[in-house]
Amino acid sequence: MIRRLSDDEKTTLLLRRHLGRLGCILDGMIPYVVPINYVFDGENIYSHSLPGTKIDALRMNPNACLQVDEISDEFHWQSVIVVGEYEEITTDDERFLALAQLLAGLPGLTPVESFHDHAPAPARAVVFRIRIREVTGVAEW
Amino acid sequence: MIRRLSDDEKTTLLLRRHLGRLGCILDGMIPYVVPINYVFDGENIYSHSLPGTKIDALRMNPNACLQVDEISDEFHWQSVIVVGEYEEITTDDERFLALAQLLAGLPGLTPVESFHDHAPAPARAVVFRIRIREVTGVAEW
């Protein structure tokens, strides 16, 4: 009834979806989960965020998890869990490439991103990747 | 644009929804997120699970997080984060009450739960609550 997803199925789900739930750890011991938009380039997860709780947490402990699913009902769903390392993208070239990937995957992002990129430094969006260590996935159907 | 939810709005969202993403911590340092069905009774979160990775993790570190959202699109959403303590429900009376709450909130659950409750002990569903310490919530609309 519940089965493991194949590598192809996990990749396909990560590529198709752009909404996931990011897990990180606060204060060394409190799990913290927030919805994020992301893009998967076949190798790593890319996303962006204003500075705040999750960025502070990930700077302290770079272990990150991204859970992505498609749920029809409680007996028909698939879910993938990516575990990897948070890595901030700070050089202009890499930041440009990462933002281009995000904008291509998330067209609605354009106005916010261009606003953020022209905002004063403190409010500037943090661009980051999750360097994937492991992907697991299960489905019930 | 992004605002904090009031206590009433947070409670209403938790009562209305039955799907959340549970965050816990593996091996003392790896965040782990899985989708779960839950019921909120106005005080605590109730759920159940077969034994496995998340139950092992929560027995080691009872700090748990439940993230619940309603997302229309990337600029119209609300999200609540519950932080609390995992607590297994083991006495027959409490287990009966908790399962009754779960079945009332999740009618589709009946066949699985009755199957699990008649299964041999190792596969018996774990019933648990998250004793809520704090609820935060934000919305963009």
XYZ file of N, CA and C in Angstrom, chain A residues 45-124:
240
model
N 18.633 22.321 -4.602
C 17.421 23.106 -4.386
C 17.824 24.569 -4.257
N 17.126 25.460 -4.951
C 17.401 26.895 -4.839
C 16.185 27.611 -4.277
N 16.436 28.584 -3.403
C 15.337 29.375 -2.886
C 15.868 30.727 -2.410
N 14.990 31.504 -1.853
C 15.372 32.829 -1.375
C 14.443 33.201 -0.240
N 14.859 34.133 0.566
C 14.055 34.523 1.727
C 14.535 35.866 2.225
N 13.630 36.628 2.820
C 14.089 37.784 3.567
C 14.798 37.280 4.824
N 15.710 38.084 5.375
C 16.337 37.684 6.642
C 15.262 37.453 7.701
N 15.512 36.547 8.609
C 14.515 36.269 9.645
C 14.855 34.973 10.358
N 13.818 34.432 11.027
C 14.032 33.267 11.891
C 14.709 32.100 11.180
N 14.186 31.715 9.996
C 14.745 30.504 9.380
C 16.174 30.727 8.898
N 16.463 31.935 8.398
C 17.831 32.212 7.934
C 18.796 32.220 9.132
N 18.373 32.843 10.230
C 19.209 32.808 11.437
C 19.472 31.369 11.872
N 18.410 30.550 11.845
C 18.538 29.154 12.282
C 19.489 28.386 11.363
N 19.356 28.593 10.058
C 20.174 27.846 9.103
C 21.633 28.310 9.116
N 21.852 29.550 9.489
C 23.243 30.008 9.623
C 23.902 29.360 10.836
N 23.110 29.088 11.873
C 23.636 28.430 13.074
C 23.854 26.939 12.833
N 22.868 26.302 12.195
C 22.937 24.862 11.917
C 22.498 24.660 10.473
N 23.439 24.400 9.572
C 23.117 24.346 8.136
C 22.383 23.080 7.711
N 22.122 22.159 8.629
C 21.339 20.987 8.238
C 19.922 21.429 7.905
N 19.485 21.102 6.689
C 18.168 21.534 6.240
C 17.445 20.362 5.619
N 16.141 20.457 5.623
C 15.297 19.406 5.079
C 14.233 20.106 4.246
N 13.919 19.562 3.084
C 12.813 20.105 2.297
C 11.855 18.962 2.008
N 10.617 19.134 2.441
C 9.602 18.112 2.220
C 8.660 18.619 1.139
N 8.453 17.802 0.114
C 7.638 18.183 -1.042
C 6.638 17.069 -1.289
N 5.386 17.436 -1.491
C 4.396 16.366 -1.678
C 3.339 16.742 -2.692
N 2.597 15.732 -3.105
C 1.338 15.905 -3.832
C 0.340 15.018 -3.121
N -0.716 15.623 -2.613
C -1.668 14.890 -1.781
C -3.054 15.025 -2.387
N -3.612 13.913 -2.859
C -4.987 13.940 -3.368
C -5.952 13.758 -2.206
N -5.724 12.764 -1.404
C -6.475 12.593 -0.161
C -5.615 11.744 0.761
N -6.141 11.383 1.938
C -5.242 10.765 2.912
C -4.767 9.366 2.527
N -5.331 8.801 1.469
C -4.867 7.486 1.022
C -4.228 7.531 -0.361
N -4.091 8.726 -0.920
C -3.489 8.871 -2.247
C -2.547 10.070 -2.232
N -1.276 9.803 -2.080
C -0.309 10.885 -1.944
C 1.088 10.374 -2.258
N 1.987 11.318 -2.557
C 3.407 10.991 -2.583
C 4.157 12.116 -1.890
N 5.251 11.753 -1.271
C 6.017 12.732 -0.494
C 7.506 12.425 -0.602
N 8.273 13.465 -0.838
C 9.728 13.340 -0.948
C 10.364 14.173 0.159
N 11.410 13.655 0.758
C 12.159 14.411 1.753
C 13.605 14.541 1.293
N 14.022 15.777 1.111
C 15.406 16.100 0.765
C 16.129 16.475 2.053
N 17.269 15.872 2.287
C 18.110 16.299 3.399
C 19.414 16.820 2.815
N 19.853 17.965 3.288
C 21.081 18.519 2.740
C 21.591 19.679 3.553
N 22.480 20.408 2.928
C 23.171 21.467 3.645
C 22.821 22.834 3.066
N 22.452 23.735 3.940
C 22.154 25.127 3.571
C 23.435 25.835 3.190
N 23.382 26.534 2.070
C 24.576 27.231 1.598
C 24.135 28.559 1.002
N 24.597 29.646 1.556
C 24.190 30.956 1.063
C 24.954 31.313 -0.205
N 24.274 31.952 -1.118
C 24.890 32.318 -2.385
C 25.157 33.814 -2.339
N 26.417 34.164 -2.295
C 26.746 35.561 -2.007
C 27.494 36.258 -3.133
N 28.195 35.509 -3.974
C 28.917 36.214 -5.044
C 27.900 36.690 -6.090
N 28.185 37.815 -6.720
C 27.226 38.402 -7.664
C 26.893 37.456 -8.815
N 27.918 36.772 -9.358
C 27.689 35.882 -10.504
C 26.762 34.734 -10.131
N 27.077 34.084 -9.015
C 26.274 32.942 -8.592
C 24.866 33.372 -8.216
N 24.785 34.523 -7.589
C 23.487 35.059 -7.186
C 22.626 35.352 -8.422
N 23.239 35.900 -9.441
C 22.529 36.186 -10.677
C 21.988 34.893 -11.298
N 22.839 33.866 -11.352
C 22.414 32.584 -11.934
C 21.287 31.959 -11.116
N 21.435 31.986 -9.800
C 20.425 31.374 -8.936
C 19.096 32.119 -9.056
N 19.150 33.447 -9.074
C 17.919 34.227 -9.209
C 17.279 33.978 -10.574
N 18.115 33.821 -11.612
C 17.566 33.535 -12.936
C 16.816 32.205 -12.918
N 17.371 31.217 -12.242
C 16.688 29.918 -12.126
C 15.373 30.062 -11.367
N 15.428 30.825 -10.274
C 14.210 31.018 -9.480
C 13.143 31.746 -10.295
N 13.543 32.773 -11.013
C 12.565 33.547 -11.784
C 11.991 32.707 -12.918
N 12.821 31.846 -13.525
C 12.325 30.987 -14.601
C 11.300 29.994 -14.056
N 11.545 29.489 -12.847
C 10.634 28.491 -12.269
C 9.428 29.118 -11.603
N 9.574 30.346 -11.166
C 8.518 31.017 -10.392
C 8.253 32.387 -10.990
N 7.560 32.447 -12.123
C 7.393 33.721 -12.836
C 6.760 34.808 -11.970
N 5.895 34.426 -11.063
C 5.205 35.403 -10.222
C 6.148 36.156 -9.309
N 7.390 35.684 -9.215
C 8.343 36.226 -8.270
C 8.907 37.574 -8.709
N 8.870 37.828 -9.988
C 9.628 38.956 -10.545
C 9.474 40.272 -9.775
N 8.259 40.751 -9.532
C 8.155 42.069 -8.899
C 8.784 42.095 -7.511
N 8.568 41.037 -6.726
C 9.109 41.019 -5.367
C 10.628 40.998 -5.409
N 11.170 40.114 -6.247
C 12.619 40.007 -6.313
C 13.245 41.311 -6.780
N 12.651 41.942 -7.782
C 13.300 43.153 -8.262
C 13.164 44.249 -7.206
N 12.051 44.232 -6.474
C 11.927 45.172 -5.357
C 13.001 44.903 -4.311
N 13.121 43.625 -3.934
C 14.094 43.304 -2.889
C 15.514 43.663 -3.309
N 15.802 43.418 -4.575
C 17.170 43.666 -5.000
C 17.508 45.155 -5.047
N 16.496 45.982 -5.045
C 16.775 47.414 -5.005
C 16.542 48.005 -3.619
N 16.166 47.155 -2.703
C 15.910 47.627 -1.337
C 17.242 47.848 -0.618
N 17.195 48.609 0.478
C 18.426 48.801 1.256
C 18.955 47.442 1.726
N 20.229 47.365 1.954
C 20.886 46.094 2.270
C 20.185 45.239 3.329
N 19.689 45.791 4.447
C 19.144 44.927 5.497
C 17.953 44.091 5.021
N 17.177 44.603 4.058
C 15.986 43.883 3.612
C 16.258 43.060 2.350
N 17.489 43.036 1.909
C 17.804 42.343 0.670
C 17.585 40.836 0.848
